[in-house]
mmCIF file of C-alpha atoms and ligand atoms in Angstrom:
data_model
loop_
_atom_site.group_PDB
_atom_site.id
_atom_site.type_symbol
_atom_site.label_atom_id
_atom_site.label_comp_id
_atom_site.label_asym_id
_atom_site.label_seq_id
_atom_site.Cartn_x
_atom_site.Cartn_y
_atom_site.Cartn_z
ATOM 1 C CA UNK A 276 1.735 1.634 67.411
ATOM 2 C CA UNK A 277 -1.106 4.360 68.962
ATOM 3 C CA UNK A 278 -3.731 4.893 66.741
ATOM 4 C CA UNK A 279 -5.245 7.888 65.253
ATOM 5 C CA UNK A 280 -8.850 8.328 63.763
ATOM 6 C CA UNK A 281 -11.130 11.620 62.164
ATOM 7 C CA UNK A 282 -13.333 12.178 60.024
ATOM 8 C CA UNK A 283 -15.146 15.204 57.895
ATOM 9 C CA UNK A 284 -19.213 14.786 56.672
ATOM 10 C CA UNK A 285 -19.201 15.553 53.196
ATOM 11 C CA UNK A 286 -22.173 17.914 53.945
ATOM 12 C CA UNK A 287 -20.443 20.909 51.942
ATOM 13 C CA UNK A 288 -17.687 22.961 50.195
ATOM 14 C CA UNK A 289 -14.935 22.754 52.823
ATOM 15 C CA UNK A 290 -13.915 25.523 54.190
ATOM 16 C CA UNK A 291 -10.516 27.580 55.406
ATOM 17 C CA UNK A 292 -11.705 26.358 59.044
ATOM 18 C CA UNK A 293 -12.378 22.696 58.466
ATOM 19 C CA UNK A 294 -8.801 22.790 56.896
ATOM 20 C CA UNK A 295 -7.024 24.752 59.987
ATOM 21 C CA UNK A 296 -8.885 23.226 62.815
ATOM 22 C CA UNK A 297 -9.164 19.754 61.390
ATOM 23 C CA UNK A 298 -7.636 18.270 57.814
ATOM 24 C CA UNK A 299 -4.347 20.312 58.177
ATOM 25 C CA UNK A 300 -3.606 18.603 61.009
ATOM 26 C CA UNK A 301 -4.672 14.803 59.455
ATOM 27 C CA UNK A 302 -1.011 14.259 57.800
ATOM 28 C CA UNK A 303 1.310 14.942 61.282
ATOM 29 C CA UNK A 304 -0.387 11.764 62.564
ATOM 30 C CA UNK A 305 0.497 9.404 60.190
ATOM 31 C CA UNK A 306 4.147 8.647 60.298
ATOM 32 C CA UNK A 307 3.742 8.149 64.163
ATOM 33 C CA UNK A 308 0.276 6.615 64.224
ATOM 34 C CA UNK A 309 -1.519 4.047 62.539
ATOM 35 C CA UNK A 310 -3.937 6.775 60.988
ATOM 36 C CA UNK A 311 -7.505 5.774 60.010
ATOM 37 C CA UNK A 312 -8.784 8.867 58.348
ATOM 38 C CA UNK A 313 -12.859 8.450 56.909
ATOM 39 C CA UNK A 314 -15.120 10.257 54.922
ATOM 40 C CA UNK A 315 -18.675 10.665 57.329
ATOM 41 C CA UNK A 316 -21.099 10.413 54.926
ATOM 42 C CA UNK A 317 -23.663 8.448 56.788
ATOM 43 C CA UNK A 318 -23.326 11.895 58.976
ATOM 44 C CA UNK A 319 -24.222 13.314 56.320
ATOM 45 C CA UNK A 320 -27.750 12.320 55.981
ATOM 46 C CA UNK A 321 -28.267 13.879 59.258
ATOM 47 C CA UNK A 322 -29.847 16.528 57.314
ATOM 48 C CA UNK A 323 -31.590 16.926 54.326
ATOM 49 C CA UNK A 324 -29.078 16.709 51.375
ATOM 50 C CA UNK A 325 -29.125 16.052 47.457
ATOM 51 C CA UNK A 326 -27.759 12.567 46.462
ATOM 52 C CA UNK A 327 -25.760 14.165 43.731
ATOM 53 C CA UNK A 328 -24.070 17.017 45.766
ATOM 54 C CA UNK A 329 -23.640 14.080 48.545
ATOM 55 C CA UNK A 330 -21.815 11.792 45.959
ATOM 56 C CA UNK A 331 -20.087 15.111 44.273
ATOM 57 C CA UNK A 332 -19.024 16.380 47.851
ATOM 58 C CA UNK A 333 -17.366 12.613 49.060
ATOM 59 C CA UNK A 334 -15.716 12.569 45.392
ATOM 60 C CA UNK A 335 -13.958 16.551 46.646
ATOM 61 C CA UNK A 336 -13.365 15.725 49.837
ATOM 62 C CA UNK A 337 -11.119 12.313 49.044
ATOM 63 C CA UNK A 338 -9.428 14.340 46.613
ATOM 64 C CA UNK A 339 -8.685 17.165 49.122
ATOM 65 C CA UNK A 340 -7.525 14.409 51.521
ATOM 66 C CA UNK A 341 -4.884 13.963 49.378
ATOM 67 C CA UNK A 342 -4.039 16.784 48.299
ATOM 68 C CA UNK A 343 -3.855 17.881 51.588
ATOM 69 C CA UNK A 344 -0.659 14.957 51.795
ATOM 70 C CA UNK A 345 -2.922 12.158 53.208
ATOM 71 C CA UNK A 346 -0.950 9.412 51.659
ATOM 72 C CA UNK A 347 -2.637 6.023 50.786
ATOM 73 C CA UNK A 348 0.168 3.992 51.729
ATOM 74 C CA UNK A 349 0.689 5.414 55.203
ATOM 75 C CA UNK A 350 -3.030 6.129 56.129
ATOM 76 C CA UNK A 351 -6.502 4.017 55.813
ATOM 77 C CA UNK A 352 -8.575 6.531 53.875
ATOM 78 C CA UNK A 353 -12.352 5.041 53.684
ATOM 79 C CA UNK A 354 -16.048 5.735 53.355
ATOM 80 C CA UNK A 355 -18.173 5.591 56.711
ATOM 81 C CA UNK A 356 -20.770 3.624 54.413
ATOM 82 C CA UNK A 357 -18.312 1.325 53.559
ATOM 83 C CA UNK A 358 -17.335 -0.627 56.227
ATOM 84 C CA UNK A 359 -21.217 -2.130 57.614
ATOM 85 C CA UNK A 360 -19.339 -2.583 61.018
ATOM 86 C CA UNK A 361 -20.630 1.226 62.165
ATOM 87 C CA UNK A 362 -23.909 0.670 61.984
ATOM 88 C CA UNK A 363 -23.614 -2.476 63.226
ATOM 89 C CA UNK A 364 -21.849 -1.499 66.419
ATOM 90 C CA UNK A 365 -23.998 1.631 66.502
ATOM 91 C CA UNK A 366 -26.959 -0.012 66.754
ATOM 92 C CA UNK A 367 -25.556 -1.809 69.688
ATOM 93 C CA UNK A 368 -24.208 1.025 71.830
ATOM 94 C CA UNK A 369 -27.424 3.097 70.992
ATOM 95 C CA UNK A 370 -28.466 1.274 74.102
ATOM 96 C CA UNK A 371 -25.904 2.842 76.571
ATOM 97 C CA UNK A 372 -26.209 6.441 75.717
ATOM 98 C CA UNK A 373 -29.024 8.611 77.294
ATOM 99 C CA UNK A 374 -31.665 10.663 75.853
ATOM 100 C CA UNK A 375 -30.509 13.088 78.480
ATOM 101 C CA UNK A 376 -26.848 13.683 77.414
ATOM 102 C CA UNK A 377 -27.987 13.549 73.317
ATOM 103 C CA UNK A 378 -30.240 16.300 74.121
ATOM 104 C CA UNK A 379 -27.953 18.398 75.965
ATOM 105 C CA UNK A 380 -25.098 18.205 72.795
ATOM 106 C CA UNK A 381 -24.555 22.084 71.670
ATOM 107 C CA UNK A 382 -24.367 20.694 67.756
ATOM 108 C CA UNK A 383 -27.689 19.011 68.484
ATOM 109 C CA UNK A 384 -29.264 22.132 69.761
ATOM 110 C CA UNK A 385 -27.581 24.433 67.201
ATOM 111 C CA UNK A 386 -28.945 22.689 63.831
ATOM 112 C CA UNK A 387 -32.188 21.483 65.446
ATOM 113 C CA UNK A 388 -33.168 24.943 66.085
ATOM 114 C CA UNK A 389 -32.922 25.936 62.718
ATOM 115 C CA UNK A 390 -35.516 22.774 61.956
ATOM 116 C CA UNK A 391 -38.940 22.861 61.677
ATOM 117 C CA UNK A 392 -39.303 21.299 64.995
ATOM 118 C CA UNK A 393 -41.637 18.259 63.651
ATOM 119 C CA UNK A 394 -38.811 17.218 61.072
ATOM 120 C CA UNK A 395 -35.811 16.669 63.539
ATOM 121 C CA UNK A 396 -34.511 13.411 62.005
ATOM 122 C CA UNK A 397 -33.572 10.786 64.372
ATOM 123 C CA UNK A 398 -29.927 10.707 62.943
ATOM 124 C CA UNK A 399 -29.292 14.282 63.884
ATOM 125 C CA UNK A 400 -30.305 13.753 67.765
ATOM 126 C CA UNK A 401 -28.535 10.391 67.698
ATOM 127 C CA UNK A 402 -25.469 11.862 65.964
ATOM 128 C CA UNK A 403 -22.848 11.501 68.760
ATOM 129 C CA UNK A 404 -23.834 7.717 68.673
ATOM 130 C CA UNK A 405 -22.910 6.800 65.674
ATOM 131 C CA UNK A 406 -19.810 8.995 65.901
ATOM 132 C CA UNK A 407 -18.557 7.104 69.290
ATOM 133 C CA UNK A 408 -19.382 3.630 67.005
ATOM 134 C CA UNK A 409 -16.587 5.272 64.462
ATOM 135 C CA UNK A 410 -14.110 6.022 66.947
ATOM 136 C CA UNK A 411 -14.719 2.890 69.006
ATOM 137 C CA UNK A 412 -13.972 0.406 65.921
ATOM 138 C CA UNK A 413 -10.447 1.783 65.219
ATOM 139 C CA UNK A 414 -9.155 0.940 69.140
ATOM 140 C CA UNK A 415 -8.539 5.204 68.537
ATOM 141 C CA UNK A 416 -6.113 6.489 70.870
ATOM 142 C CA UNK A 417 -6.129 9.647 69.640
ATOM 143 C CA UNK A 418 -8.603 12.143 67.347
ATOM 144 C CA UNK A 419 -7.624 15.078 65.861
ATOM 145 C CA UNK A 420 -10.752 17.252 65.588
ATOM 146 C CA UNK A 421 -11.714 21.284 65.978
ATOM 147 C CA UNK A 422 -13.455 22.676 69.400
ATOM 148 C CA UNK A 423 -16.986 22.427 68.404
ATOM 149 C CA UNK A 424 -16.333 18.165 67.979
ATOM 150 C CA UNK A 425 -14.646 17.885 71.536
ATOM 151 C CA UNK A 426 -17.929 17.597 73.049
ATOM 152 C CA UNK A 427 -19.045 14.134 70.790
ATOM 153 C CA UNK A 428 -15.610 12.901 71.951
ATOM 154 C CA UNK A 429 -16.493 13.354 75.435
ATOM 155 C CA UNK A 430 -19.564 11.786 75.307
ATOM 156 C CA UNK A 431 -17.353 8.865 73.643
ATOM 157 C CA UNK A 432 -15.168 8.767 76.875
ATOM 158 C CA UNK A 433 -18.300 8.430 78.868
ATOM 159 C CA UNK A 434 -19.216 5.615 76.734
ATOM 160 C CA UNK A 435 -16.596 3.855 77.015
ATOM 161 C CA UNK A 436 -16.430 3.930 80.637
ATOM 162 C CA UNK A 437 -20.176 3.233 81.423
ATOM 163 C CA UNK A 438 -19.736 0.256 78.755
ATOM 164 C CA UNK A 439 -16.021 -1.080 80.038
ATOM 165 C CA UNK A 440 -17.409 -0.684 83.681
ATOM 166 C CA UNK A 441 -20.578 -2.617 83.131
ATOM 167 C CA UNK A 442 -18.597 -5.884 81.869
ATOM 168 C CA UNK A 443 -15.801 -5.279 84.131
ATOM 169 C CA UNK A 444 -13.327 -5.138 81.436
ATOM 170 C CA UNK A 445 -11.141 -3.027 79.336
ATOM 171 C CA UNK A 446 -13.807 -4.188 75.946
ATOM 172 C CA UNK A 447 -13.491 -0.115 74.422
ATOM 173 C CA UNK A 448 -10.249 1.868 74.060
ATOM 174 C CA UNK A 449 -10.530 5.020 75.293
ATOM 175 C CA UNK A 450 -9.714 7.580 72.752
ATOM 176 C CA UNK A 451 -8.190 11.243 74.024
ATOM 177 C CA UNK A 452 -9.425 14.167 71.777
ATOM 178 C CA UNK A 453 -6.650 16.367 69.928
ATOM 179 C CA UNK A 454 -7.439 20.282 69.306
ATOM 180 C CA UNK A 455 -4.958 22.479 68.027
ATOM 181 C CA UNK A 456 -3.411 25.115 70.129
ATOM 182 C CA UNK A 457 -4.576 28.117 67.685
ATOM 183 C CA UNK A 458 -7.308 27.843 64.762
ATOM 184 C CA UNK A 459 -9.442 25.168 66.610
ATOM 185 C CA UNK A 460 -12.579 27.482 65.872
ATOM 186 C CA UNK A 461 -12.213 30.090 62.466
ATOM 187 C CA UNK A 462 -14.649 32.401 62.907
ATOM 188 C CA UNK A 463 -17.153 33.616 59.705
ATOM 189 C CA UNK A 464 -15.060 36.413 58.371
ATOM 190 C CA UNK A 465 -18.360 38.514 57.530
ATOM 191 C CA UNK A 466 -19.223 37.672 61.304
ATOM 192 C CA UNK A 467 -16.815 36.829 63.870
ATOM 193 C CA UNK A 468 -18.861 35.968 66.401
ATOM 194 C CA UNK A 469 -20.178 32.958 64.349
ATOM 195 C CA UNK A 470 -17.765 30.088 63.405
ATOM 196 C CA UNK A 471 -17.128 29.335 59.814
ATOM 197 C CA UNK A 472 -18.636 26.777 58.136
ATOM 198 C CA UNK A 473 -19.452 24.584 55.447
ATOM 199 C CA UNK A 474 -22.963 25.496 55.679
ATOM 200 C CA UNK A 475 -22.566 29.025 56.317
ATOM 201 C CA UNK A 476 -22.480 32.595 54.414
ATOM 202 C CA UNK A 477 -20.473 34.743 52.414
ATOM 203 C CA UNK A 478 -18.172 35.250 55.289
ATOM 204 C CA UNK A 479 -16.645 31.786 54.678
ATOM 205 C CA UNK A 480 -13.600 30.862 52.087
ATOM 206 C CA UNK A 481 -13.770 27.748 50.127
ATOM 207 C CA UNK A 482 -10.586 25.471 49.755
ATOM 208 C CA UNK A 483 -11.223 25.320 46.021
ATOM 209 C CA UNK A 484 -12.299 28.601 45.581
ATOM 210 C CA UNK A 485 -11.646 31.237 43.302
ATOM 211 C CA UNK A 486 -8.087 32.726 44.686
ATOM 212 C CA UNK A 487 -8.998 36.282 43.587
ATOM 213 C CA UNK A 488 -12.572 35.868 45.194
ATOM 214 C CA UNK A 489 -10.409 34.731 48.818
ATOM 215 C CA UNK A 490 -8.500 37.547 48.541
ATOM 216 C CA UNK A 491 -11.214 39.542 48.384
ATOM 217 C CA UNK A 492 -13.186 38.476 50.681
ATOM 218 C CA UNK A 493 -9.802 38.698 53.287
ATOM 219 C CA UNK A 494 -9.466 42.587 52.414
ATOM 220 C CA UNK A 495 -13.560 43.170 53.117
ATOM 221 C CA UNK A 496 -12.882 40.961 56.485
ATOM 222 C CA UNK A 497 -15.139 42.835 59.367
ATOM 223 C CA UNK A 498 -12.187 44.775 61.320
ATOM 224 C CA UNK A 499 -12.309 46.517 64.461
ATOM 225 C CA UNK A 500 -11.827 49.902 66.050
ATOM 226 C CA UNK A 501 -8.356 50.885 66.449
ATOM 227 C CA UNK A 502 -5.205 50.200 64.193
ATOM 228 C CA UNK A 503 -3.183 47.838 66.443
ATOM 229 C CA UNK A 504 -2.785 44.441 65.153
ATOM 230 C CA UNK A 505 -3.600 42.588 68.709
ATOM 231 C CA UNK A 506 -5.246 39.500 69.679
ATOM 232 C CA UNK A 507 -7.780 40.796 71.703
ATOM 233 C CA UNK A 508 -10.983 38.263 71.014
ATOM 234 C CA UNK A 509 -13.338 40.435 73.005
ATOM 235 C CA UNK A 510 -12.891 43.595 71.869
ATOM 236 C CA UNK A 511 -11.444 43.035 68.273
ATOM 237 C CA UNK A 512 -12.687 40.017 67.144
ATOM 238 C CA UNK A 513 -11.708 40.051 63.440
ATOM 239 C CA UNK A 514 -8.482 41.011 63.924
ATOM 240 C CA UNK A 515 -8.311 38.058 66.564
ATOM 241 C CA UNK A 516 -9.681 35.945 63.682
ATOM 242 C CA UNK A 517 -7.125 37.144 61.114
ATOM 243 C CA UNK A 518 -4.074 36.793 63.053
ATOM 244 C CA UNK A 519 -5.244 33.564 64.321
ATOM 245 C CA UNK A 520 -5.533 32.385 60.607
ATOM 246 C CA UNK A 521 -2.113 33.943 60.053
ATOM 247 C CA UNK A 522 -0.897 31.817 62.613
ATOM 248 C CA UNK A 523 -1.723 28.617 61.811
ATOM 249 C CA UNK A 524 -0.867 29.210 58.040
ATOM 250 C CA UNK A 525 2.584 29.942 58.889
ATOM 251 C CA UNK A 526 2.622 27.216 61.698
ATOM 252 C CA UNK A 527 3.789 29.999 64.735
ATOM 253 C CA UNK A 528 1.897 30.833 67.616
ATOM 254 C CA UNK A 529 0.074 33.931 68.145
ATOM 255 C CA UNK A 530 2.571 35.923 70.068
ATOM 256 C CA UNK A 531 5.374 35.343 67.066
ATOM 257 C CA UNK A 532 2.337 36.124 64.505
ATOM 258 C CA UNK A 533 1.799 40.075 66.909
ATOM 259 C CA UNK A 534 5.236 40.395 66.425
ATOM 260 C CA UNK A 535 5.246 40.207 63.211
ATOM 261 C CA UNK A 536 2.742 42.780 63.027
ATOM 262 C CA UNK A 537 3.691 45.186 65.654
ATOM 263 C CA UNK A 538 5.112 48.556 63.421
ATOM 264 C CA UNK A 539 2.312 47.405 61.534
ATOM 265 C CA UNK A 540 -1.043 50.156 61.979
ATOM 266 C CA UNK A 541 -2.566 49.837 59.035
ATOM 267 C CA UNK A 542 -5.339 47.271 58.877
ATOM 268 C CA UNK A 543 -5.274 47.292 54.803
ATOM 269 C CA UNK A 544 -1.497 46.029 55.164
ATOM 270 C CA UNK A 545 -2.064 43.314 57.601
ATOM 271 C CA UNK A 546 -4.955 41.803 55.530
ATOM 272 C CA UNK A 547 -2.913 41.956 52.376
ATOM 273 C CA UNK A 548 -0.136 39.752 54.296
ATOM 274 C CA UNK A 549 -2.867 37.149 55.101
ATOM 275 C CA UNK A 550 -4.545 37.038 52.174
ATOM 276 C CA UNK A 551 -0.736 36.019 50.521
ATOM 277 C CA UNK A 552 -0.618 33.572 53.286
ATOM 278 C CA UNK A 553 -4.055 31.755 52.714
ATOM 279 C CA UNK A 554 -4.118 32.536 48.653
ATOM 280 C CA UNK A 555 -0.428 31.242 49.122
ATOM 281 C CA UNK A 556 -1.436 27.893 50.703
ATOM 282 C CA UNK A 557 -4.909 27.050 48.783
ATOM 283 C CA UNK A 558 -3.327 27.786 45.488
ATOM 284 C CA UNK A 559 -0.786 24.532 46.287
ATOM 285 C CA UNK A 560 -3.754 22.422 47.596
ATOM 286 C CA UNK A 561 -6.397 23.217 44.334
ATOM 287 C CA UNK A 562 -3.194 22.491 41.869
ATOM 288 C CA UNK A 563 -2.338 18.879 43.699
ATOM 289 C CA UNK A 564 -6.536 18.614 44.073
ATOM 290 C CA UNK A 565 -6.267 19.012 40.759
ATOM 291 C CA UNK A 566 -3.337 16.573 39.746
ATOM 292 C CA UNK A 567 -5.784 13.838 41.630
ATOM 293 C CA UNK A 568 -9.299 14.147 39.954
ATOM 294 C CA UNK A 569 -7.067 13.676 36.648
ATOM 295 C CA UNK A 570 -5.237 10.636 37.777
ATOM 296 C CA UNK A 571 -8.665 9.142 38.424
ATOM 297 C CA UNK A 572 -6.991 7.211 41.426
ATOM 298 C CA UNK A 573 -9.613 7.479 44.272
ATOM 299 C CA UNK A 574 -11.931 4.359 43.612
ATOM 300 C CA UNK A 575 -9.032 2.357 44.118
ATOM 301 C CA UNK A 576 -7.707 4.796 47.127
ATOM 302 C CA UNK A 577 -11.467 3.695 48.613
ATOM 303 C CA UNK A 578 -11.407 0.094 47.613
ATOM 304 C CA UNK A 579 -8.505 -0.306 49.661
ATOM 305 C CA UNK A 580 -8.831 1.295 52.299
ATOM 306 C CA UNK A 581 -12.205 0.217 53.081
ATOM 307 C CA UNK A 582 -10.686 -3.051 52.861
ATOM 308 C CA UNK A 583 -8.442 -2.373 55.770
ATOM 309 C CA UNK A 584 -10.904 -0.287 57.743
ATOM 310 C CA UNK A 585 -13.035 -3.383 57.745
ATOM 311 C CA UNK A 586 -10.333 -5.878 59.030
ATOM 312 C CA UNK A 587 -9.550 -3.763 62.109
ATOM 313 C CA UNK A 588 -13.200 -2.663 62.876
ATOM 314 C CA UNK A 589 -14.772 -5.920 62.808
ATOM 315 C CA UNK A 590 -12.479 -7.725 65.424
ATOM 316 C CA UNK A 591 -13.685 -4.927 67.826
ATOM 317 C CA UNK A 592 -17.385 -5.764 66.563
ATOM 318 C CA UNK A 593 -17.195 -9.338 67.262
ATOM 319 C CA UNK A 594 -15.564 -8.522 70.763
ATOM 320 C CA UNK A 595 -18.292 -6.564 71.892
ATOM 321 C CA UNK A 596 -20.793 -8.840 70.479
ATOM 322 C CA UNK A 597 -19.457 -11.801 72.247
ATOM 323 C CA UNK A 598 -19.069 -9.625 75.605
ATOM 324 C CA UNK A 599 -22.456 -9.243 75.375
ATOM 325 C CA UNK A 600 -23.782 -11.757 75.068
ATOM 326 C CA UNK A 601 -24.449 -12.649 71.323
ATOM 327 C CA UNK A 602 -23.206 -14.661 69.500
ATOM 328 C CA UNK A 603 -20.450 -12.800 67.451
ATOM 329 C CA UNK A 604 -19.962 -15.348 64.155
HETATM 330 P P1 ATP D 2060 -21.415 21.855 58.791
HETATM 331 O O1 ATP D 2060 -21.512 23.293 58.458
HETATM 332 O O2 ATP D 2060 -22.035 20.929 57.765
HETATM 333 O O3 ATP D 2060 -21.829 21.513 60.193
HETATM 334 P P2 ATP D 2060 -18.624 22.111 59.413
HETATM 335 O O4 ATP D 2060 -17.964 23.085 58.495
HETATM 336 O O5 ATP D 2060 -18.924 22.527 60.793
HETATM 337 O O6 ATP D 2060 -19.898 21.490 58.699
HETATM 338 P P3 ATP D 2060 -17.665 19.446 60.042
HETATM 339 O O7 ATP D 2060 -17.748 18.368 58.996
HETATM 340 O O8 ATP D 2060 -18.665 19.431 61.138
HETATM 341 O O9 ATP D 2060 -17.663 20.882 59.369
HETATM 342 O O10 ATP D 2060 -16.228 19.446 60.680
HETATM 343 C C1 ATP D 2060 -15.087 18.845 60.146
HETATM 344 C C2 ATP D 2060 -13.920 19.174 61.034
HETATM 345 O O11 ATP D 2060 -13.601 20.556 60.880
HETATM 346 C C3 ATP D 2060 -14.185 18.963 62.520
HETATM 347 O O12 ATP D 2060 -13.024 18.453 63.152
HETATM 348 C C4 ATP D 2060 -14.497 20.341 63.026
HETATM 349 O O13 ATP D 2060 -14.219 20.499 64.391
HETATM 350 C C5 ATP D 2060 -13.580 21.199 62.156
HETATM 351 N N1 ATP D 2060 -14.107 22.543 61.971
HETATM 352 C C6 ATP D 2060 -15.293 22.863 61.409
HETATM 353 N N2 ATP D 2060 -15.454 24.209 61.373
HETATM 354 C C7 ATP D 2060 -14.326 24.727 61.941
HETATM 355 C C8 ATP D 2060 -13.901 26.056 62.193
HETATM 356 N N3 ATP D 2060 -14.634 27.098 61.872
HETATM 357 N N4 ATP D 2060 -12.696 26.239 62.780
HETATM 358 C C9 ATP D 2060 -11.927 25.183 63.114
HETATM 359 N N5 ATP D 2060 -12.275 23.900 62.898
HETATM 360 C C10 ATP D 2060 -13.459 23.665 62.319
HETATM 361 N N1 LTN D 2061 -18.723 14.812 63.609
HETATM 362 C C1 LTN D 2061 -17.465 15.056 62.960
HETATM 363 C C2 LTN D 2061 -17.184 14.087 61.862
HETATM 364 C C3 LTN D 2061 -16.974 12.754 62.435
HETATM 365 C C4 LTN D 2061 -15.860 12.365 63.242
HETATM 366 C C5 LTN D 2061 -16.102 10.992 63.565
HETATM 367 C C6 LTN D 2061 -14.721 13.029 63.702
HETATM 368 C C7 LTN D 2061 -17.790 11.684 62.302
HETATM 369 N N2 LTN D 2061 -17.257 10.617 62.983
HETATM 370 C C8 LTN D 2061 -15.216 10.305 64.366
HETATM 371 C C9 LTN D 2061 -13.832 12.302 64.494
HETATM 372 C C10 LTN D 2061 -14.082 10.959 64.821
HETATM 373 C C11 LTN D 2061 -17.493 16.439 62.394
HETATM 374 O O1 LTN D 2061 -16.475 16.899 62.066
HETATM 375 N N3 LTN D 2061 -18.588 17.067 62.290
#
């Protein structure tokens, strides 16, 4: 059976676009894949963060796993930190990744600028490294991630051919990154010419927000000129950003989502449909979110899994120890 691994730092809230681009897409995988599915909080350390909104955050996002229909029986759900085998390997293939190609990652460039530039942690340039250790581990075929991660997925696939090459044998799996057709990159709905994110504005929606704050929020969405509900990403933006949020709600593509829209000329009527759509959707996710913080089951969702992450990853660890050179006990 292929495999399929991803992963979400627990850095923040999670937002509308983590769950389009990325977690929405988690549960397709697993009745056709072996599905390894983690929680990146060594990631998260990458920059500065409170231990109790780190704990509080992995706590929210295991929950939203599942009430997102990750199911326990049919996917490995896991901590990063729990399975020793990532820094382990990390530490290993640390040694055939460049400088060069860390320092040209647009993540890397993006949240370093916004450092004071004689704090840039180590973790944050060497981010993609420990990332390729993660997908390496699970022999991934496959991983299901939004646009801005296809780079660090790349730089995987150039890992595992420099590393493969160099001992002359097929040692790493090379893993193929998955980005969905439409919503692989929600914009801010405050700005659409920034993407949304955990760590951004008032512009972003919250899985397990408020749903009258969403819908708010959706009817004060920055529109464009005009009245015609088009996807036209240069000149209208936010209605671009709407529709393609629309889209991936209902599961259609963008042409069937105009379509829908195309007696429609009123801007006020087309954000009312969407905000139904979204306020429709997160309403079913926070009442299952719900259902799982009171059946207090995600210790033992954890203990298990991790359990099972660790089988798989450290037969790849000792493999690549032993190829080598050490000793690989
Ligand atoms: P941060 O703000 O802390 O960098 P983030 O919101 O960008 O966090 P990540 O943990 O980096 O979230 O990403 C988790 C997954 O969600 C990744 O697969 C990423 O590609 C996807 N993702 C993040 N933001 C968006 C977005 N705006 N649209 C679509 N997918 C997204
Ligand atoms: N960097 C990813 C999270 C992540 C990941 C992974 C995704 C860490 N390790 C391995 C896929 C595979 C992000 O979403 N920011």
């Amino acid at each position: 059976m292929k495999r399929s691994l991803s992963a979400i730092k627990p850095t923040g809230k999670l937002t509308l676009g983590n769950y389009i681009g990325a977690l929405k897409n988690f549960p397709k995988f697993q009745d056709e894949y072996e599905n390894f599915i983690f929680v990146a909080d060594l990631h998260a350390l990458t920059l500065p963060i409170e231990p109790q909104t780190l704990y509080e955050n992995t706590r929210d996002l295991v929950a939203l796993y599942l009430a997102c229909g990750l199911d326990p029986n049919k996917t490995t759900i896991f901590l990063q930190s729990d399975v020793s085998e990532h820094s382990e390997l990390n530490a290993i293939i640390q040694n055939y990744l460049y400088m060069g190609e860390l320092s040209r990652m647009t993540q890397f460039k993006d949240k370093s600028k916004k450092l004071n530039q004689n704090a840039i942690g180590l973790g944050l340039f060497a981010y993609p490294v420990l990332m390729a250790a993660d997908i390496i581990l699970y022999n991934a075929d496959v991983v299901p991630v939004g646009e801005d991660q296809k780079q660090h997925v790349e730089l995987c696939r150039d890992l595992v051919h420099r590393f493969n090459t160099r001992y002359n044998k097929e040692v790493f799996k090379m893993p193929t990154p998955i980005i969905p057709k439409t919503g692989a990159r929600i914009m801010s709905l405050t700005d659409p010419s920034v993407k949304m994110s955990k760590s951004g504005e008032k512009g972003d929606i919250y899985l397990l927000e408020d749903l009258k704050s969403v819908e708010k929020k959706i009817m004060r969405a920055t529109t464009d000129l005009g009245s015609d509900i088009k996807y036209d990403k240069e000149n209208k933006p936010g209605i671009s950003n709407l529709l393609t949020i629309y889209a991936s709600l209902k599961d259609i593509s963008i042409e069937e989502a105009e379509n829908i829209f195309s007696n429609c000329h009123r801007y006020g009527d087309f954000k009312k449909e969407v905000a139904k759509v979204v306020t429709d959707e997160l309403s079913k996710i926070q009442t299952k979110y719900k259902e799982i913080i009171d059946a207090n089951i995600i210790d033992k969702v954890l203990k298990d899994g991790a359990k099972k992450a660790k089988e798989c990853a450290n037969k790849v660890l000792k493999d690549a120890q032993r190829t080598i050179g050490l000793y690989g006990k």
